[in-house]
CSV table of C-alpha atoms and ligand atoms in Angstrom, one decimal:
chain,number,residue,atom,x,y,z
A,1,UNK,CA,73.0,86.2,124.9
A,2,UNK,CA,75.8,84.3,126.1
A,3,UNK,CA,75.8,84.7,130.1
A,4,UNK,CA,79.1,82.5,130.2
A,5,UNK,CA,81.8,82.1,128.9
A,6,UNK,CA,80.8,79.6,126.1
A,7,UNK,CA,82.7,76.1,126.8
A,8,UNK,CA,82.6,74.4,123.6
A,9,UNK,CA,85.4,72.5,122.5
A,10,UNK,CA,86.3,69.7,125.1
A,11,UNK,CA,90.0,68.7,124.3
A,12,UNK,CA,92.4,69.2,126.8
A,13,UNK,CA,90.1,71.2,128.7
A,14,UNK,CA,90.1,69.2,132.9
A,15,UNK,CA,86.7,68.7,134.2
A,16,UNK,CA,85.9,68.0,137.7
A,17,UNK,CA,82.8,65.9,138.4
A,18,UNK,CA,81.6,65.7,141.8
A,19,UNK,CA,79.1,63.2,142.1
A,20,UNK,CA,80.1,61.3,139.5
A,21,UNK,CA,79.2,57.3,140.9
A,22,UNK,CA,76.2,56.8,138.6
A,23,UNK,CA,73.3,58.4,137.1
A,24,UNK,CA,73.7,62.0,135.3
A,25,UNK,CA,77.5,62.3,136.5
A,26,UNK,CA,78.3,58.7,135.2
A,27,UNK,CA,77.0,60.1,131.6
A,28,UNK,CA,78.4,63.4,131.9
A,29,UNK,CA,81.9,62.0,132.9
A,30,UNK,CA,81.4,60.1,130.1
A,31,UNK,CA,79.6,62.3,126.8
A,32,UNK,CA,83.0,64.2,128.4
A,33,UNK,CA,86.1,62.6,127.8
A,34,UNK,CA,84.2,60.8,124.4
A,35,UNK,CA,85.1,64.8,123.5
A,36,UNK,CA,88.4,64.6,124.4
A,37,UNK,CA,88.1,65.7,128.0
A,38,UNK,CA,90.6,65.5,130.7
A,39,UNK,CA,88.0,64.4,133.5
A,40,UNK,CA,88.5,63.6,137.5
A,41,UNK,CA,85.2,62.0,138.7
A,42,UNK,CA,84.7,62.2,142.7
A,43,UNK,CA,82.0,60.1,144.7
A,44,UNK,CA,82.1,58.0,147.8
A,45,UNK,CA,81.9,54.9,145.8
A,46,UNK,CA,85.5,54.5,144.3
A,47,UNK,CA,84.7,50.9,142.9
A,48,UNK,CA,82.2,52.3,141.4
A,49,UNK,CA,84.4,55.4,139.4
A,50,UNK,CA,86.7,52.8,139.0
A,51,UNK,CA,84.4,50.7,136.7
A,52,UNK,CA,83.7,54.0,135.0
A,53,UNK,CA,87.6,54.4,134.4
A,54,UNK,CA,87.4,51.3,133.1
A,55,UNK,CA,85.0,51.5,130.6
A,56,UNK,CA,86.4,55.0,129.7
A,57,UNK,CA,90.7,54.7,130.2
A,58,UNK,CA,91.9,57.9,131.4
A,59,UNK,CA,89.1,58.8,134.0
A,60,UNK,CA,90.5,59.9,136.8
A,61,UNK,CA,88.9,58.5,140.0
A,62,UNK,CA,89.4,60.3,143.4
A,63,UNK,CA,87.1,58.8,146.6
A,64,UNK,CA,85.5,61.9,148.1
A,65,UNK,CA,82.7,61.8,151.0
A,66,UNK,CA,82.0,65.7,149.9
A,67,UNK,CA,80.4,66.3,154.0
A,68,UNK,CA,84.2,65.6,154.8
A,69,UNK,CA,85.5,69.3,154.9
A,70,UNK,CA,88.8,67.8,155.6
A,71,UNK,CA,89.0,65.9,153.2
A,72,UNK,CA,87.2,68.3,150.6
A,73,UNK,CA,89.9,70.8,150.7
A,74,UNK,CA,92.3,68.7,150.5
A,75,UNK,CA,91.0,67.7,147.3
A,76,UNK,CA,91.0,71.1,146.1
A,77,UNK,CA,94.0,71.8,147.0
A,78,UNK,CA,95.4,68.6,145.0
A,79,UNK,CA,93.9,69.2,142.0
A,80,UNK,CA,94.0,73.3,141.8
A,81,UNK,CA,98.0,73.0,142.9
A,82,UNK,CA,98.2,70.6,139.4
A,83,UNK,CA,96.1,70.7,137.0
A,84,UNK,CA,93.4,73.4,137.7
A,85,UNK,CA,90.1,72.5,136.2
A,86,UNK,CA,88.4,74.6,133.5
A,87,UNK,CA,84.9,73.5,135.1
A,88,UNK,CA,84.1,71.7,138.1
A,89,UNK,CA,80.6,70.4,137.8
A,90,UNK,CA,79.1,69.8,141.4
A,91,UNK,CA,75.9,66.8,140.9
A,92,UNK,CA,76.5,65.3,144.1
A,93,UNK,CA,72.6,65.6,146.0
A,94,UNK,CA,70.6,63.0,148.5
A,95,UNK,CA,67.0,62.8,147.6
A,96,UNK,CA,64.3,61.1,150.4
A,97,UNK,CA,60.4,61.6,149.5
A,98,UNK,CA,58.7,62.6,151.9
A,99,UNK,CA,56.9,66.1,153.4
A,100,UNK,CA,56.4,67.2,157.3
A,101,UNK,CA,54.5,64.2,158.5
A,102,UNK,CA,57.9,61.4,157.3
A,103,UNK,CA,61.2,64.6,157.6
A,104,UNK,CA,62.8,63.9,160.5
A,105,UNK,CA,65.4,66.2,162.0
A,106,UNK,CA,68.1,63.8,160.9
A,107,UNK,CA,66.6,63.6,157.5
A,108,UNK,CA,66.6,67.2,157.1
A,109,UNK,CA,70.3,67.7,157.9
A,110,UNK,CA,71.3,65.0,155.5
A,111,UNK,CA,69.7,66.7,152.3
A,112,UNK,CA,71.7,70.1,154.1
A,113,UNK,CA,75.2,68.6,153.9
A,114,UNK,CA,74.7,67.1,150.3
A,115,UNK,CA,72.6,69.5,148.7
A,116,UNK,CA,73.5,72.9,150.0
A,117,UNK,CA,76.1,73.0,153.1
A,118,UNK,CA,79.0,70.9,150.8
A,119,UNK,CA,78.0,72.6,147.5
A,120,UNK,CA,78.8,76.0,149.4
A,121,UNK,CA,82.5,74.5,151.0
A,122,UNK,CA,83.5,73.6,147.2
A,123,UNK,CA,82.5,76.4,145.8
A,124,UNK,CA,84.3,78.7,147.8
A,125,UNK,CA,87.3,76.7,147.8
A,126,UNK,CA,87.4,76.4,143.8
A,127,UNK,CA,86.1,80.1,143.3
A,128,UNK,CA,89.7,81.1,144.7
A,129,UNK,CA,91.5,80.0,142.5
A,130,UNK,CA,89.7,80.9,139.3
A,131,UNK,CA,89.0,84.9,140.3
A,132,UNK,CA,92.8,84.8,140.9
A,133,UNK,CA,93.1,83.2,137.7
A,134,UNK,CA,90.2,85.0,135.9
A,135,UNK,CA,88.8,81.8,134.4
A,136,UNK,CA,86.8,79.0,135.1
A,137,UNK,CA,83.4,77.3,135.4
A,138,UNK,CA,81.6,76.1,138.1
A,139,UNK,CA,78.4,74.7,137.2
A,140,UNK,CA,75.9,73.8,140.4
A,141,UNK,CA,73.4,70.9,139.5
A,142,UNK,CA,70.1,71.9,141.1
A,143,UNK,CA,66.8,70.9,140.4
A,144,UNK,CA,63.7,72.3,139.2
A,145,UNK,CA,61.9,71.1,142.3
A,146,UNK,CA,63.4,74.4,144.4
A,147,UNK,CA,61.2,76.1,141.8
A,148,UNK,CA,58.7,76.7,144.1
A,149,UNK,CA,56.7,74.4,146.7
A,150,UNK,CA,56.2,71.1,145.9
A,151,UNK,CA,54.0,68.4,148.1
A,152,UNK,CA,56.4,65.2,148.7
A,153,UNK,CA,60.3,67.0,148.3
A,154,UNK,CA,60.4,68.9,152.1
A,155,UNK,CA,63.8,69.2,152.3
A,156,UNK,CA,64.5,68.4,149.1
A,157,UNK,CA,63.1,71.2,147.5
A,158,UNK,CA,64.4,73.3,150.2
A,159,UNK,CA,67.8,72.9,150.1
A,160,UNK,CA,67.7,72.9,145.9
A,161,UNK,CA,65.7,76.4,146.4
A,162,UNK,CA,68.9,77.6,148.4
A,163,UNK,CA,71.3,76.1,145.9
A,164,UNK,CA,70.0,78.3,142.7
A,165,UNK,CA,69.8,81.4,144.5
A,166,UNK,CA,73.6,80.3,146.0
A,167,UNK,CA,74.1,80.2,142.2
A,168,UNK,CA,71.7,83.1,141.5
A,169,UNK,CA,74.0,85.6,143.3
A,170,UNK,CA,77.6,84.1,142.9
A,171,UNK,CA,76.8,84.5,139.0
A,172,UNK,CA,76.1,88.4,139.5
A,173,UNK,CA,79.5,88.9,141.7
A,174,UNK,CA,81.6,86.1,139.3
A,175,UNK,CA,80.8,87.2,135.6
A,176,UNK,CA,82.8,90.1,135.7
A,177,UNK,CA,85.4,88.2,137.0
A,178,UNK,CA,85.6,86.3,133.8
A,179,UNK,CA,84.1,82.7,136.0
A,180,UNK,CA,81.3,80.9,134.5
A,181,UNK,CA,78.3,80.6,137.2
A,182,UNK,CA,75.5,78.0,135.7
A,183,UNK,CA,72.6,76.3,137.8
A,184,UNK,CA,71.4,72.5,136.4
A,185,UNK,CA,67.8,72.3,136.3
A,186,UNK,CA,66.5,68.7,135.2
A,187,UNK,CA,63.3,67.2,135.4
A,188,UNK,CA,62.6,64.1,136.2
A,189,UNK,CA,66.0,61.8,135.1
A,190,UNK,CA,66.1,58.0,135.6
A,191,UNK,CA,68.3,57.6,137.9
A,192,UNK,CA,69.4,55.3,141.1
A,193,UNK,CA,68.1,58.8,142.8
A,194,UNK,CA,64.6,58.4,140.9
A,195,UNK,CA,64.4,54.9,141.7
A,196,UNK,CA,62.6,54.8,144.7
A,197,UNK,CA,59.8,57.3,142.9
A,198,UNK,CA,56.0,55.4,143.6
A,199,UNK,CA,54.6,58.0,141.1
A,200,UNK,CA,54.8,58.2,136.9
A,201,UNK,CA,57.1,60.5,136.8
A,202,UNK,CA,55.9,63.4,133.6
A,203,UNK,CA,58.4,63.7,130.5
A,204,UNK,CA,61.2,61.5,132.4
A,205,UNK,CA,64.3,61.7,130.4
A,206,UNK,CA,67.7,58.7,130.2
A,207,UNK,CA,71.0,60.4,132.2
A,208,UNK,CA,72.9,60.9,128.5
A,209,UNK,CA,70.1,62.5,127.9
A,210,UNK,CA,70.7,64.9,130.3
A,211,UNK,CA,74.3,64.9,129.7
A,212,UNK,CA,73.4,66.3,126.2
A,213,UNK,CA,71.4,69.0,127.5
A,214,UNK,CA,74.0,69.7,129.1
A,215,UNK,CA,76.6,69.7,127.2
A,216,UNK,CA,74.6,72.0,124.8
A,217,UNK,CA,73.7,74.5,127.9
A,218,UNK,CA,77.0,75.1,128.3
A,219,UNK,CA,78.2,75.5,124.8
A,220,UNK,CA,75.6,78.3,124.8
A,221,UNK,CA,76.7,80.1,127.7
A,222,UNK,CA,73.5,79.6,129.7
A,223,UNK,CA,73.1,80.4,132.9
A,224,UNK,CA,69.9,78.6,134.1
A,225,UNK,CA,70.4,74.6,132.1
A,226,UNK,CA,66.7,73.7,132.5
A,227,UNK,CA,65.5,70.2,130.9
A,228,UNK,CA,63.5,68.8,129.4
A,229,UNK,CA,61.8,72.4,128.2
A,230,UNK,CA,58.7,70.3,127.2
A,231,UNK,CA,58.7,69.9,131.0
A,232,UNK,CA,60.0,72.5,132.5
A,233,UNK,CA,58.4,75.1,130.1
A,234,UNK,CA,55.1,73.8,132.7
A,235,UNK,CA,57.1,74.6,135.7
A,236,UNK,CA,58.3,78.3,134.4
A,237,UNK,CA,54.9,79.2,134.1
A,238,UNK,CA,53.9,77.8,137.0
A,239,UNK,CA,56.4,80.0,138.6
A,240,UNK,CA,55.0,83.2,137.6
A,241,UNK,CA,51.3,82.3,139.3
A,242,UNK,CA,50.1,84.3,142.1
A,243,UNK,CA,49.5,81.6,145.3
A,244,UNK,CA,45.7,82.2,144.9
A,245,UNK,CA,46.5,80.0,141.6
A,246,UNK,CA,49.6,78.3,142.1
A,247,UNK,CA,48.4,76.5,145.6
A,248,UNK,CA,45.2,75.1,144.4
A,249,UNK,CA,46.5,73.7,140.8
A,250,UNK,CA,49.5,72.0,142.0
A,251,UNK,CA,47.0,70.9,145.2
A,252,UNK,CA,44.9,69.4,142.0
A,253,UNK,CA,47.7,68.4,139.8
A,254,UNK,CA,49.3,65.9,142.1
A,255,UNK,CA,46.0,64.7,143.5
A,256,UNK,CA,46.6,66.4,147.4
B,301,NAP,N1,67.4,62.6,139.2
B,301,NAP,C1,66.7,62.9,139.0
B,301,NAP,O1,65.5,63.0,138.8
B,301,NAP,C2,67.3,64.5,139.0
B,301,NAP,C3,66.3,65.9,138.8
B,301,NAP,C4,66.9,67.1,139.4
B,301,NAP,C5,67.7,66.9,140.2
B,301,NAP,N2,68.8,65.8,140.2
B,301,NAP,C6,69.9,65.9,140.5
B,301,NAP,O2,70.9,65.7,140.1
B,301,NAP,C7,72.7,65.0,140.5
B,301,NAP,C8,72.5,63.8,140.3
B,301,NAP,O3,71.4,63.0,140.4
B,301,NAP,P1,71.4,61.4,140.1
B,301,NAP,O4,70.0,61.5,139.5
B,301,NAP,O5,72.1,61.4,138.6
B,301,NAP,O6,71.3,60.5,140.9
B,301,NAP,P2,71.9,59.1,141.9
B,301,NAP,O7,72.8,58.8,140.1
B,301,NAP,O8,71.7,59.1,143.0
B,301,NAP,O9,73.6,60.2,142.0
B,301,NAP,C9,74.1,61.4,142.9
B,301,NAP,C10,75.7,61.3,142.7
B,301,NAP,O10,75.8,61.8,144.3
B,301,NAP,C11,76.8,61.4,144.6
B,301,NAP,N3,76.5,61.8,146.4
B,301,NAP,C12,75.9,61.3,147.1
B,301,NAP,N4,75.9,61.9,148.4
B,301,NAP,C13,77.4,62.3,148.5
B,301,NAP,C14,78.7,62.4,149.5
B,301,NAP,N5,78.1,62.9,150.5
B,301,NAP,N6,79.8,62.7,148.9
B,301,NAP,C15,80.2,62.8,147.5
B,301,NAP,N7,79.4,62.2,146.6
B,301,NAP,C16,77.9,61.9,147.2
B,301,NAP,C17,76.8,59.8,144.6
B,301,NAP,O11,77.8,59.2,144.6
B,301,NAP,P3,78.3,58.1,146.1
B,301,NAP,O12,76.5,58.0,147.2
B,301,NAP,O13,79.1,57.2,145.3
B,301,NAP,O14,79.0,59.2,146.8
B,301,NAP,C18,76.5,60.3,143.0
B,301,NAP,O15,77.4,59.8,142.7
B,301,NAP,C19,71.9,65.7,141.9
B,301,NAP,O16,72.1,66.6,142.5
B,301,NAP,C20,70.7,65.6,141.9
B,301,NAP,O17,69.7,66.4,142.8
B,301,NAP,C21,68.5,64.7,139.6
């Protein structure tokens, strides 16, 4: 059953990808551009966006630090007053591995600022015009790390759990108004973000494969777009376990 209006034909659709200078966002921009979408890409590193634009002529780069509330509001205003995006994908993310021993308040604030506060600010800003038009789709890139408490991702997992919750609550409110809301929960993807991991990442996929999975999820009108299924299936199972089973099993699996 489709939980969102399916998005399959990208010709002449306008897509704004926030966090597109590398990894999943950059691969997504390339894939959407190939399918005929008009793609606007944002991130802090303008040179990286411009290099992407040279590989895919027509891509529109806009430099944006999402933690700058004034710049964020001005960019939303600029985009929605000319050619409003049909899809806004919030792909920006911040990740530093670690648990309570490693986490500082400063580190927590950095995770919260990018993974949650800016995602909320952008969502509220783009949903206003989408609601008024009864058209548009907001997709939030969260993570399976937000499904349940896991070791070594204390701040990252907590902010992603909150983002997933935010997306769920938004879907309940926006679906009756004709506005699509989806939450993307990837497993491990080989990107600059995960290059810091010093462990073997199970079922790791490429950014290109992640982009294809997202396109397939939007085409089916899915709310939760999780991939690769061979990995996320196990996490779905862990989600259902009572704590008395969950804690010892996760300790054993992660050798904690
Ligand atoms: N890789 C994985 O295994 C994995 C798994 C689950 C979820 N995810 C999520 O997928 C998304 C993309 O991550 P990725 O793996 O593709 O990593 P990545 O290559 O490091 O991409 C992160 C993107 O976020 C942007 N960003 C970070 N801070 C920003 C800020 N203050 N303002 C604007 N843009 C900012 C970065 O651009 P600039 O540095 O140029 O600003 C970059 O384009 C993230 O939300 C991540 O949490 C990744």
